Coordinates of C-alpha atoms in Angstrom, one line a residue:
X1 CA 50.8 73.5 92.0
X2 CA 53.5 76.2 91.7
X3 CA 54.8 77.6 95.0
X4 CA 53.6 81.0 93.9
X5 CA 50.0 79.6 94.0
X6 CA 50.3 77.8 97.3
X7 CA 48.2 79.3 100.1
X8 CA 48.8 78.6 103.8
X9 CA 48.0 75.0 104.8
X10 CA 45.1 76.1 107.0
X11 CA 43.2 77.4 104.0
X12 CA 43.8 74.5 101.6
X13 CA 40.8 72.4 102.6
X14 CA 37.2 73.8 102.6
X15 CA 36.4 74.9 106.1
X16 CA 33.4 76.4 107.8
X17 CA 33.7 80.1 108.3
X18 CA 32.5 81.4 111.7
X19 CA 31.6 85.1 111.8
X20 CA 33.2 87.1 114.7
X21 CA 29.8 88.3 115.9
X22 CA 28.6 84.7 116.1
X23 CA 31.7 83.6 117.8
X24 CA 31.3 86.3 120.5
X25 CA 27.6 85.3 121.1
X26 CA 28.5 81.6 121.5
X27 CA 31.7 82.1 123.5
X28 CA 30.1 81.3 126.8
X29 CA 28.0 78.3 125.7
X30 CA 30.3 75.3 125.0
X31 CA 27.3 73.1 124.0
X32 CA 26.7 75.3 121.0
X33 CA 30.2 75.9 119.8
X34 CA 29.8 73.5 117.0
X35 CA 26.9 75.5 115.5
X36 CA 29.0 78.6 114.7
X37 CA 29.6 77.6 111.1
X38 CA 25.9 76.6 110.6
X39 CA 24.7 79.9 112.0
X40 CA 27.2 81.9 110.0
X41 CA 26.2 80.0 106.9
X42 CA 22.5 80.7 107.6
X43 CA 23.1 84.4 108.0
X44 CA 24.9 84.4 104.7
X45 CA 27.0 87.2 103.1
X46 CA 25.4 90.5 102.2
X47 CA 23.1 89.7 99.2
X48 CA 24.4 92.6 97.1
X49 CA 28.2 92.1 97.8
X50 CA 29.9 91.0 94.6
X51 CA 33.1 89.0 94.9
X52 CA 35.1 91.8 93.2
X53 CA 34.0 94.3 95.9
X54 CA 34.8 91.8 98.6
X55 CA 38.3 91.5 97.2
X56 CA 38.9 95.2 97.9
X57 CA 38.7 94.5 101.7
X58 CA 41.6 92.0 101.5
X59 CA 40.0 89.5 103.7
X60 CA 40.4 85.8 102.9
X61 CA 37.9 84.9 105.5
X62 CA 35.3 87.1 103.8
X63 CA 36.1 85.5 100.4
X64 CA 35.8 82.0 101.9
X65 CA 32.5 82.9 103.5
X66 CA 31.1 84.1 100.1
X67 CA 32.5 81.0 98.3
X68 CA 31.1 78.5 100.8
X69 CA 27.8 80.2 100.9
X70 CA 27.4 80.1 97.1
X71 CA 25.3 77.2 95.7
X72 CA 26.9 75.1 93.0
X73 CA 23.8 74.4 90.9
X74 CA 20.7 76.3 89.7
X75 CA 18.5 73.8 91.5
X76 CA 20.0 74.7 94.9
X77 CA 19.5 78.5 94.5
X78 CA 17.7 80.3 97.3
X79 CA 14.3 81.8 96.5
X80 CA 15.4 85.1 97.9
X81 CA 17.7 87.5 96.0
X82 CA 21.5 87.0 96.6
X83 CA 24.5 87.1 94.3
X84 CA 25.6 83.8 96.0
X85 CA 22.9 82.2 93.8
X86 CA 25.1 82.7 90.7
X87 CA 28.8 82.9 91.7
X88 CA 29.3 79.1 91.4
X89 CA 26.2 78.0 89.5
X90 CA 26.4 80.2 86.4
X91 CA 29.5 79.8 84.2
X92 CA 29.1 83.1 82.4
X93 CA 28.7 85.0 85.7
X94 CA 31.6 83.2 87.4
X95 CA 34.0 84.0 84.5
X96 CA 32.9 87.7 84.5
X97 CA 33.1 88.0 88.3
X98 CA 36.5 86.3 88.3
X99 CA 37.9 88.9 85.8
X100 CA 36.4 91.8 87.8
X101 CA 37.8 90.5 91.0
X102 CA 41.2 89.8 89.6
X103 CA 41.4 93.4 88.3
X104 CA 40.6 94.7 91.8
X105 CA 43.0 92.5 93.6
X106 CA 45.8 92.8 91.0
X107 CA 45.7 96.6 90.9
X108 CA 45.8 96.7 94.7
X109 CA 48.9 94.5 94.6
X110 CA 47.1 92.1 97.0
X111 CA 49.1 88.9 96.3
X112 CA 47.2 86.8 98.8
X113 CA 43.8 87.6 97.2
X114 CA 45.2 87.1 93.7
X115 CA 46.4 83.6 94.7
X116 CA 43.0 82.9 96.2
X117 CA 41.2 83.9 93.0
X118 CA 43.5 81.8 90.8
X119 CA 42.9 78.8 93.1
X120 CA 39.2 79.2 92.9
X121 CA 38.7 80.2 89.3
X122 CA 37.3 77.7 86.7
X123 CA 40.2 77.9 84.2
X124 CA 39.4 81.4 82.9
X125 CA 42.0 83.2 80.9
X126 CA 43.7 86.3 82.4
X127 CA 43.0 88.8 79.6
X128 CA 45.3 91.5 78.3
X129 CA 43.0 94.1 79.8
X130 CA 43.7 92.8 83.4
X131 CA 47.5 92.3 82.7
X132 CA 47.6 95.8 81.4
X133 CA 45.9 97.2 84.4
X134 CA 48.4 95.5 86.7
X135 CA 51.4 96.5 84.6
X136 CA 50.3 100.1 84.6
X137 CA 50.6 100.0 88.4
X138 CA 54.0 98.4 88.3
X139 CA 53.0 95.4 90.5
X140 CA 55.8 93.0 89.6
X141 CA 54.9 90.4 92.3
X142 CA 51.4 90.0 90.8
X143 CA 52.9 89.6 87.3
X144 CA 55.1 86.8 88.6
X145 CA 52.0 85.0 89.9
X146 CA 50.4 85.5 86.5
X147 CA 53.5 83.9 84.9
X148 CA 53.3 80.9 87.2
X149 CA 49.6 80.6 86.3
X150 CA 50.5 80.6 82.6
X151 CA 53.1 77.9 83.1
X152 CA 50.5 75.7 84.7
X153 CA 47.4 76.7 82.8
X154 CA 48.7 78.5 79.7
X155 CA 45.9 81.1 80.0
X156 CA 47.5 84.5 80.1
X157 CA 47.3 87.1 77.3
X158 CA 50.3 89.5 77.8
X159 CA 49.4 91.5 74.7
X160 CA 51.1 94.9 74.4
X161 CA 51.5 95.2 78.2
X162 CA 55.3 95.7 78.0
X163 CA 54.6 98.9 76.1
X164 CA 52.3 100.0 79.0
X165 CA 55.0 99.3 81.5
X166 CA 57.4 101.6 79.5
X167 CA 54.7 104.3 79.2
X168 CA 54.2 104.3 82.9
X169 CA 58.0 104.4 83.7
X170 CA 58.2 100.9 85.3
X171 CA 61.7 100.0 83.9
X172 CA 62.1 97.1 86.3
X173 CA 58.8 95.6 84.9
X174 CA 60.0 96.2 81.4
X175 CA 63.3 94.3 82.1
X176 CA 61.4 91.4 83.7
X177 CA 58.9 91.1 80.9
X178 CA 61.5 91.4 78.2
X179 CA 63.4 88.6 79.9
X180 CA 60.5 86.3 80.7
X181 CA 57.8 87.2 78.1
X182 CA 59.8 88.8 75.3
X183 CA 59.4 92.2 73.7
X184 CA 58.5 90.9 70.3
X185 CA 57.7 93.4 67.6
X186 CA 57.7 96.2 70.2
X187 CA 61.4 96.2 70.9
X188 CA 62.1 99.1 68.4
X189 CA 59.4 101.3 70.1
X190 CA 60.6 100.3 73.5
X191 CA 64.2 101.3 72.8
X192 CA 63.0 104.6 71.3
X193 CA 60.8 105.2 74.4
X194 CA 63.7 104.4 76.8
X195 CA 65.9 106.9 74.9
X196 CA 63.1 109.5 75.1
X197 CA 63.1 109.4 78.9
X198 CA 66.8 109.3 79.1
X199 CA 67.2 105.7 80.4
X200 CA 70.3 104.8 78.4
X201 CA 70.9 101.6 80.5
X202 CA 67.4 100.3 79.7
X203 CA 67.8 101.1 76.0
X204 CA 71.1 99.3 75.9
X205 CA 69.6 96.3 77.7
X206 CA 66.8 96.1 75.1
X207 CA 69.2 96.6 72.1
X208 CA 69.5 93.6 69.7
X209 CA 73.1 92.5 69.0
X210 CA 74.8 94.6 66.5
X211 CA 72.4 97.5 66.9
X212 CA 73.1 101.2 67.3
X213 CA 71.2 103.5 69.6
X214 CA 71.1 106.3 67.0
X215 CA 69.1 104.0 64.7
X216 CA 66.3 104.2 67.3
X217 CA 66.7 107.8 68.5
X218 CA 64.3 110.6 68.3
X219 CA 64.8 113.9 70.1
X220 CA 62.1 113.6 72.8
X221 CA 62.8 115.6 76.0
X222 CA 66.2 114.1 76.6
X223 CA 68.7 117.0 76.2
X224 CA 71.6 114.7 76.0
X225 CA 70.0 112.8 73.1
X226 CA 69.1 116.0 71.3
X227 CA 72.7 117.3 71.6
X228 CA 74.0 113.9 70.5
X229 CA 71.7 113.9 67.4
X230 CA 72.7 117.5 66.6
X231 CA 76.4 116.7 66.8
X232 CA 76.1 113.6 64.7
X233 CA 74.0 115.5 62.0
X234 CA 70.8 113.4 62.6
X235 CA 68.7 116.5 63.2
X236 CA 69.8 118.1 59.9
X237 CA 68.5 115.0 58.0
X238 CA 65.0 115.2 59.4
X239 CA 62.6 118.2 59.7
X240 CA 60.4 116.2 62.0
X241 CA 63.2 115.6 64.4
X242 CA 64.3 119.2 64.2
X243 CA 61.0 120.7 65.0
X244 CA 60.4 118.1 67.8
X245 CA 63.8 119.1 69.3
X246 CA 62.9 122.8 69.2
X247 CA 59.6 122.0 71.1
X248 CA 61.4 119.9 73.7
X249 CA 64.2 122.4 74.2
X250 CA 61.7 125.2 74.8
X251 CA 59.9 123.0 77.3
X252 CA 63.1 122.3 79.3
X253 CA 64.4 125.8 78.8
X254 CA 67.8 125.0 77.3
X255 CA 68.4 128.3 75.4
X256 CA 72.0 127.6 74.3
X257 CA 71.1 124.4 72.5
X258 CA 67.8 125.8 71.2
X259 CA 69.7 128.6 69.5
X260 CA 71.9 126.1 67.8
X261 CA 69.1 123.8 66.6
X262 CA 66.9 126.7 65.5
X263 CA 69.6 127.5 62.8
X264 CA 68.5 124.2 61.1
X265 CA 65.0 125.6 60.3
X266 CA 64.6 125.3 56.5
X267 CA 63.5 128.2 54.4
X268 CA 60.7 126.2 52.9
X269 CA 59.4 123.5 55.3
X270 CA 58.1 120.3 53.7
X271 CA 55.2 120.1 56.0
X272 CA 54.4 123.6 57.4
X273 CA 51.5 122.3 59.6
X274 CA 54.0 120.4 61.8
X275 CA 56.1 123.4 62.3
X276 CA 53.1 125.6 63.1
X277 CA 51.8 123.1 65.6
X278 CA 55.1 122.4 67.4
X279 CA 56.4 126.0 67.3
X280 CA 53.0 127.2 68.7
X281 CA 53.3 124.6 71.5
X282 CA 56.8 125.7 72.2
X283 CA 55.7 129.3 72.5
X284 CA 52.8 128.4 74.9
X285 CA 55.2 126.5 77.2
X286 CA 57.6 129.4 77.2
X287 CA 54.8 131.9 77.9
X288 CA 53.4 129.7 80.6
X289 CA 56.8 129.7 82.4
X290 CA 57.5 133.3 81.5
X291 CA 60.9 132.2 80.1
X292 CA 61.7 135.5 78.5
X293 CA 64.9 134.5 76.7
X294 CA 63.2 131.5 75.1
X295 CA 60.2 133.6 74.1
X296 CA 62.4 136.1 72.4
X297 CA 64.3 133.4 70.6
X298 CA 61.1 131.8 69.3
X299 CA 59.1 135.0 68.6
X300 CA 61.8 136.9 66.8
X301 CA 62.6 134.0 64.4
X302 CA 60.8 134.3 61.1
X303 CA 58.7 131.2 61.9
X304 CA 57.6 132.7 65.2
X305 CA 56.8 136.1 63.5
X306 CA 54.7 134.2 60.9
X307 CA 52.7 132.3 63.5
X308 CA 52.0 135.4 65.7
X309 CA 50.9 137.5 62.7
X310 CA 48.9 134.8 60.8
X311 CA 47.4 132.6 63.4
X312 CA 45.2 134.6 65.8
X313 CA 44.3 131.7 68.0
X314 CA 47.9 131.0 68.9
X315 CA 48.5 134.7 69.7
X316 CA 45.3 134.8 71.8
X317 CA 46.5 131.8 73.8
X318 CA 49.9 133.4 74.4
X319 CA 48.5 136.7 75.7
X320 CA 46.0 134.9 77.8
X321 CA 48.8 132.9 79.5
X322 CA 50.7 136.1 80.2
X323 CA 47.5 137.9 81.5
X324 CA 46.4 135.0 83.8
X325 CA 49.9 134.8 85.3
X326 CA 50.1 138.6 85.7
X327 CA 53.3 138.9 83.7
X328 CA 53.1 142.6 82.8
X329 CA 56.6 142.7 81.4
X330 CA 55.7 139.9 79.0
X331 CA 52.5 141.7 78.0
X332 CA 54.4 144.8 77.3
X333 CA 56.8 142.9 75.1
X334 CA 53.9 141.6 73.0
X335 CA 52.3 145.1 73.0
X336 CA 55.6 146.6 71.7
X337 CA 55.7 144.1 68.8
X338 CA 52.7 146.0 67.3
X339 CA 51.0 142.9 66.0
X340 CA 47.5 143.7 64.9
X341 CA 44.7 142.2 67.1
X342 CA 47.1 141.0 69.7
X343 CA 44.8 142.1 72.5
X344 CA 41.4 141.8 70.9
X345 CA 40.4 138.4 72.3
X346 CA 38.3 138.5 75.5
X347 CA 40.3 135.6 77.0
X348 CA 43.0 138.2 78.0
X349 CA 40.5 139.9 80.3
X350 CA 39.0 136.7 81.5
X351 CA 42.5 135.4 82.4
X352 CA 43.5 138.5 84.3
X353 CA 40.2 139.0 86.2
X354 CA 39.5 135.3 87.1
X355 CA 43.0 135.0 88.5
X356 CA 42.8 138.3 90.5
X357 CA 45.6 140.1 88.6
X358 CA 44.5 143.7 89.4
X359 CA 47.8 145.3 88.1
X360 CA 47.3 143.5 84.8
X361 CA 43.7 145.0 84.6
X362 CA 45.1 148.4 85.3
X363 CA 47.8 147.9 82.6
X364 CA 45.2 147.0 80.0
X365 CA 43.0 150.0 80.9
X366 CA 46.0 152.4 80.7
X367 CA 46.5 151.3 77.1
X368 CA 42.8 151.7 76.3
X369 CA 42.5 148.0 75.8
X370 CA 39.0 148.0 77.2
X371 CA 37.0 144.9 78.0
X372 CA 34.2 143.9 75.5
X373 CA 30.8 144.5 76.9
X374 CA 29.1 141.5 75.4
X375 CA 27.1 139.4 77.9
X376 CA 29.0 136.2 77.5
X377 CA 32.3 137.7 78.5
X378 CA 31.3 140.0 81.3
X379 CA 34.4 140.7 83.4
X380 CA 32.2 141.7 86.4
X381 CA 30.7 138.3 86.4
X382 CA 34.2 136.7 86.1
X383 CA 35.4 138.7 89.2
X384 CA 32.3 137.7 91.2
X385 CA 32.5 134.0 90.1
X386 CA 36.1 133.7 91.3
X387 CA 35.6 135.9 94.4
X388 CA 37.9 138.7 93.3
X389 CA 36.6 141.4 95.6
X390 CA 39.5 143.7 95.0
X391 CA 38.8 143.8 91.3
X392 CA 35.1 144.4 91.8
X393 CA 35.9 147.3 94.1
X394 CA 38.2 148.7 91.5
X395 CA 35.5 148.6 88.8
X396 CA 33.1 150.1 91.3
X397 CA 35.5 153.0 91.7
X398 CA 35.7 153.5 88.0
X399 CA 32.0 153.6 87.7
X400 CA 31.7 156.5 90.2
X401 CA 34.1 158.7 88.3
X402 CA 32.3 161.9 87.1
X403 CA 33.3 163.9 84.1
X404 CA 31.6 166.6 82.1
X405 CA 33.3 165.8 78.7
X406 CA 31.6 162.8 77.2
X407 CA 34.2 162.6 74.5
X408 CA 37.0 162.2 77.0
X409 CA 38.6 158.7 77.2
X410 CA 37.7 158.6 80.9
X411 CA 34.1 159.2 80.2
X412 CA 33.9 156.5 77.5
X413 CA 35.4 154.1 80.0
X414 CA 32.8 155.0 82.6
X415 CA 30.0 154.4 80.2
X416 CA 31.5 151.0 79.2
X417 CA 31.9 150.0 82.9
X418 CA 28.2 151.0 83.5
X419 CA 27.2 148.6 80.7
X420 CA 29.3 145.8 82.3
X421 CA 27.6 146.3 85.7
X422 CA 24.1 146.5 84.1
X423 CA 24.5 143.2 82.3
X424 CA 26.2 141.4 85.3
X425 CA 24.8 138.7 87.5
X426 CA 27.4 139.2 90.2
X427 CA 25.5 138.1 93.3
X428 CA 24.0 135.1 91.5
X429 CA 27.5 133.9 90.5
X430 CA 29.2 134.7 93.8
X431 CA 26.4 132.7 95.6
X432 CA 26.9 129.7 93.4
X433 CA 30.6 129.7 94.2
X434 CA 30.3 130.4 97.9
X435 CA 31.9 133.8 98.0
X436 CA 29.9 135.3 100.9
X437 CA 32.2 138.3 101.5
X438 CA 31.6 139.3 97.8
X439 CA 27.9 138.9 98.2
X440 CA 27.8 141.1 101.3
X441 CA 29.9 143.8 99.7
X442 CA 27.7 143.8 96.5
X443 CA 24.6 143.9 98.7
X444 CA 25.8 147.0 100.4
X445 CA 27.5 148.9 97.6
X446 CA 25.6 148.0 94.4
X447 CA 22.0 148.2 93.2
X448 CA 21.9 145.5 90.6
X449 CA 20.6 142.9 93.1
X450 CA 20.1 139.2 92.3
X451 CA 17.5 136.7 91.4
X452 CA 16.3 133.4 92.8
X453 CA 19.2 131.8 91.0
X454 CA 21.4 133.0 93.8
X455 CA 19.9 130.7 96.4
X456 CA 19.4 128.0 93.8
X457 CA 23.1 128.1 92.9
X458 CA 24.2 128.2 96.6
X459 CA 22.0 125.2 97.3
X460 CA 23.2 123.3 94.2
X461 CA 26.9 123.6 95.2
X462 CA 26.5 123.0 98.9
X463 CA 27.1 126.5 100.3
X464 CA 24.8 126.4 103.4
X465 CA 26.2 129.6 104.9
X466 CA 25.3 131.5 101.7
X467 CA 21.8 130.0 101.7
X468 CA 21.3 131.1 105.3
X469 CA 22.6 134.6 104.6
X470 CA 20.3 135.0 101.5
X471 CA 17.3 133.8 103.5
X472 CA 18.0 136.3 106.3
X473 CA 19.0 139.3 104.1
X474 CA 17.4 139.1 100.7
X475 CA 13.8 138.6 99.5
X476 CA 14.3 136.8 96.1
X477 CA 13.9 133.4 97.6
X478 CA 14.5 130.3 95.5
X479 CA 12.8 127.8 93.2
X480 CA 12.2 124.1 93.4
X481 CA 15.7 123.8 91.8
X482 CA 17.2 124.5 95.2
X483 CA 15.8 121.3 96.9
X484 CA 16.2 119.2 93.7
X485 CA 19.8 120.1 93.2
X486 CA 20.7 119.9 96.9
X487 CA 19.3 116.4 96.9
X488 CA 21.0 115.4 93.7
X489 CA 24.4 116.6 95.0
X490 CA 24.1 115.0 98.4
X491 CA 23.8 118.3 100.4
X492 CA 21.6 116.9 103.2
X493 CA 22.1 119.9 105.6
X494 CA 20.9 122.3 102.9
X495 CA 17.9 120.1 102.1
X496 CA 16.9 120.0 105.7
X497 CA 17.3 123.7 106.0
X498 CA 15.2 124.4 103.0
X499 CA 12.5 122.0 104.2
X500 CA 12.1 124.0 107.3
X501 CA 12.7 127.6 106.1
X502 CA 11.3 127.7 102.5
X503 CA 7.9 127.0 101.0
X504 CA 8.8 126.4 97.4
X505 CA 9.3 122.7 97.9
X506 CA 10.6 120.4 95.3
X507 CA 9.7 118.8 91.9
X508 CA 8.5 115.3 91.3
X509 CA 11.9 114.4 90.1
X510 CA 13.8 115.2 93.3
X511 CA 14.7 111.5 93.9
X512 CA 16.1 111.0 90.3
X513 CA 19.5 112.6 91.1
X514 CA 20.2 110.6 94.2
X515 CA 19.1 107.4 92.5
X516 CA 21.5 108.1 89.6
X517 CA 24.4 108.7 92.1
X518 CA 23.4 105.8 94.3
X519 CA 23.0 108.1 97.4
X520 CA 20.9 105.7 99.5
X521 CA 21.0 107.8 102.6
X522 CA 19.5 110.7 100.6
X523 CA 16.8 108.5 99.1
X524 CA 15.9 107.2 102.6
X525 CA 15.5 110.7 103.9
X526 CA 13.4 111.8 101.0
X527 CA 11.3 108.6 101.3
X528 CA 10.6 109.5 104.9
X529 CA 10.0 113.2 104.5
X530 CA 8.7 113.6 100.9
X531 CA 7.4 110.1 100.1
X532 CA 5.0 111.2 97.4
X533 CA 7.6 112.8 95.2
X534 CA 8.8 110.0 93.0
X535 CA 8.7 109.2 89.2
X536 CA 9.2 106.0 87.3
X537 CA 12.5 107.5 86.1
X538 CA 14.1 106.8 89.5
X539 CA 14.6 103.1 88.7
X540 CA 15.8 103.9 85.2
X541 CA 18.5 106.2 86.6
X542 CA 19.6 103.7 89.3
X543 CA 19.9 101.0 86.7
X544 CA 21.8 103.3 84.3
X545 CA 24.5 104.0 86.9
X546 CA 24.7 100.4 88.1
X547 CA 23.9 101.0 91.7
X548 CA 22.9 97.5 92.8
X549 CA 22.0 98.3 96.4
X550 CA 19.9 101.3 95.4
X551 CA 18.0 99.3 92.9
X552 CA 17.2 96.7 95.6
X553 CA 16.0 99.3 98.0
X554 CA 13.8 101.0 95.4
X555 CA 12.2 97.7 94.5
X556 CA 11.3 97.0 98.1
X557 CA 10.0 100.5 99.0
X558 CA 8.4 101.4 95.7
X559 CA 7.0 98.0 94.4
X560 CA 4.9 99.8 91.8
X561 CA 7.9 100.9 89.8
X562 CA 7.9 99.6 86.2
X563 CA 10.9 98.6 84.2
X564 CA 10.7 100.3 80.8
X565 CA 13.5 100.8 78.4
X566 CA 16.8 99.8 80.0
X567 CA 20.1 101.5 79.5
X568 CA 23.4 101.3 81.4
X569 CA 26.4 103.7 81.3
X570 CA 29.5 102.5 79.5
X571 CA 31.4 102.7 82.8
X572 CA 28.6 101.5 85.1
X573 CA 29.9 99.1 87.8
X574 CA 28.1 95.9 88.6
X575 CA 26.7 95.4 85.1
X576 CA 26.2 91.7 85.3
X577 CA 25.0 91.9 88.9
X578 CA 22.3 94.4 87.9
X579 CA 21.2 92.3 84.9
X580 CA 20.8 89.3 87.2
X581 CA 18.7 91.3 89.6
X582 CA 16.5 92.7 87.0
X583 CA 15.8 89.3 85.4
X584 CA 15.2 87.8 88.9
X585 CA 12.6 90.6 89.7
X586 CA 11.0 91.4 86.3
X587 CA 11.7 88.3 84.2
X588 CA 13.6 88.6 80.9
X589 CA 11.0 90.3 78.6
X590 CA 12.8 93.6 78.9
X591 CA 16.0 92.3 77.3
X592 CA 16.5 93.6 73.7
X593 CA 19.3 93.3 71.2
X594 CA 19.8 97.1 71.5
X595 CA 20.5 96.7 75.2
X596 CA 23.3 94.3 74.4
X597 CA 24.9 96.5 71.8
X598 CA 24.5 99.9 73.5
X599 CA 24.9 99.1 77.2
X600 CA 26.8 95.8 77.5
X601 CA 29.1 96.0 74.5
X602 CA 29.7 99.7 73.7
X603 CA 32.9 100.8 71.9
X604 CA 35.2 100.7 75.0
X605 CA 33.6 97.8 76.9
X606 CA 35.8 95.6 79.0
X607 CA 36.7 92.3 77.2
X608 CA 35.0 90.2 79.9
X609 CA 31.7 92.0 79.4
X610 CA 31.3 89.6 76.5
X611 CA 30.3 87.0 79.1
X612 CA 27.3 89.3 79.9
X613 CA 26.4 89.5 76.3
X614 CA 26.6 85.7 75.8
X615 CA 24.4 85.2 78.9
X616 CA 21.8 87.8 77.7
X617 CA 21.7 86.3 74.1
X618 CA 21.1 82.9 75.5
X619 CA 18.1 84.3 77.5
X620 CA 16.8 85.9 74.3
X621 CA 16.7 82.6 72.4

């Protein structure tokens, strides 16, 4: 056994685990001291505690307890439900659980637990998926244990994980893997990536003998590399490298070098789509940072002028960025360019209003760039949604302007603002987003009112203070959506308040949401207070989301529930655990080939989920 896989001597041999609570009870009775292990074994680990979850606690004693409590053959299984029935007696489950547990321990950098798992596994391979997860975290100590395991068992798939290490900036891991595992066919990409992030030492370390760094270079975001490639003439040889350099220089804000590189832009690009995409991205970055010199350099070049005039979506994104940041000087610059339709997109207004840029709103109105009055883009609603009271007050002031001349610009603006208010759902939206001050102001100064959606929205998103204020000051009430959504989103205090103060009640599906989210406390409260409100979908939702404890609780308290078509989410936890429970309780008649293909092995399933598929297929035979 490699030293890396040795555990402390006291844990080498199987031993009887004594729970702390049992030890405390027996402390004053010497005659029963020897029974501690027997009692602890009788109590057994929690029946729904998978080994992988136990690994997250970092307790070797807990892992030993689970291991020693697990039967080693199907004949020895308990008649009651527990995962300990399968951990050591079912090969497929053992391999799957080992992979799940190793992923948990490895990504936590828990070396002790990783060593425990490798000691207790049954010769399973460490897959590329698990190695990749550990590499992404940069846990070199765990990787060294994996290498020791490979030397002894030859069961580690390193795959492309060295690339993952580079992508996540773990240069020390890259060096170690290149030295101990090898970079293989990835060396070229690794060198290019190292140059891209400016790690010249790492690039040189990876360089094959006789190689030249420029052979691997691409502009990237490394200003030194871009300048080097420019001086050596490499940028002039490649349009792709040139446009990539322009994008990168705009991002880092190096105007001097940008002005040099931009002179290399060809009159007739070979692939105009690359230029449009990269130039547009460079403009967006410059606008986002309000880097005026860079913006002018890009916009006033013929390529920038072409993009701004011919590609409306790019221009709309640029003006939106300026509006949401409140950069009036930048907006004025675009306005002075005189580009048609530069301010026609509603996103400009949405950006300014949602971010509370009142001066930008005034600037737009002064230039008669009025907001559209269509319902989908109501600026009043945007202001209410984001709690922009100052902007609401400003529009309210515009609405009260009186004029005798209906042809005057001011009159037309007043009429348009009236339309915006008339189509708005300001209180409803403010309530859903918890803006009580906005609600109170609208309640006092406006007559549009609200609907039951106000309390429904406040209950849905957990704003108890808004629900209480609406109950005390408005008459619209709510619908069954309020209780249903509060339960689904875990807002217990709101649910209890509605139970006492409202009469609308809930729908029959109120328990579906908590079941889907595994909110057992909410389910218990609903069971005690609204026991009749349950549908057969509740079990389907709990299974779909992989909430093992919730499923067990439902089967105990609602024994009449039927298992119909079974689906599980691609990212559902505890997949194998849930399958075992369902087969234990319902038998295996519910298993179908569609279940395997759609729930167990979807497109992005974990590699070790194949163990579940193999187990299920055996049951179907």
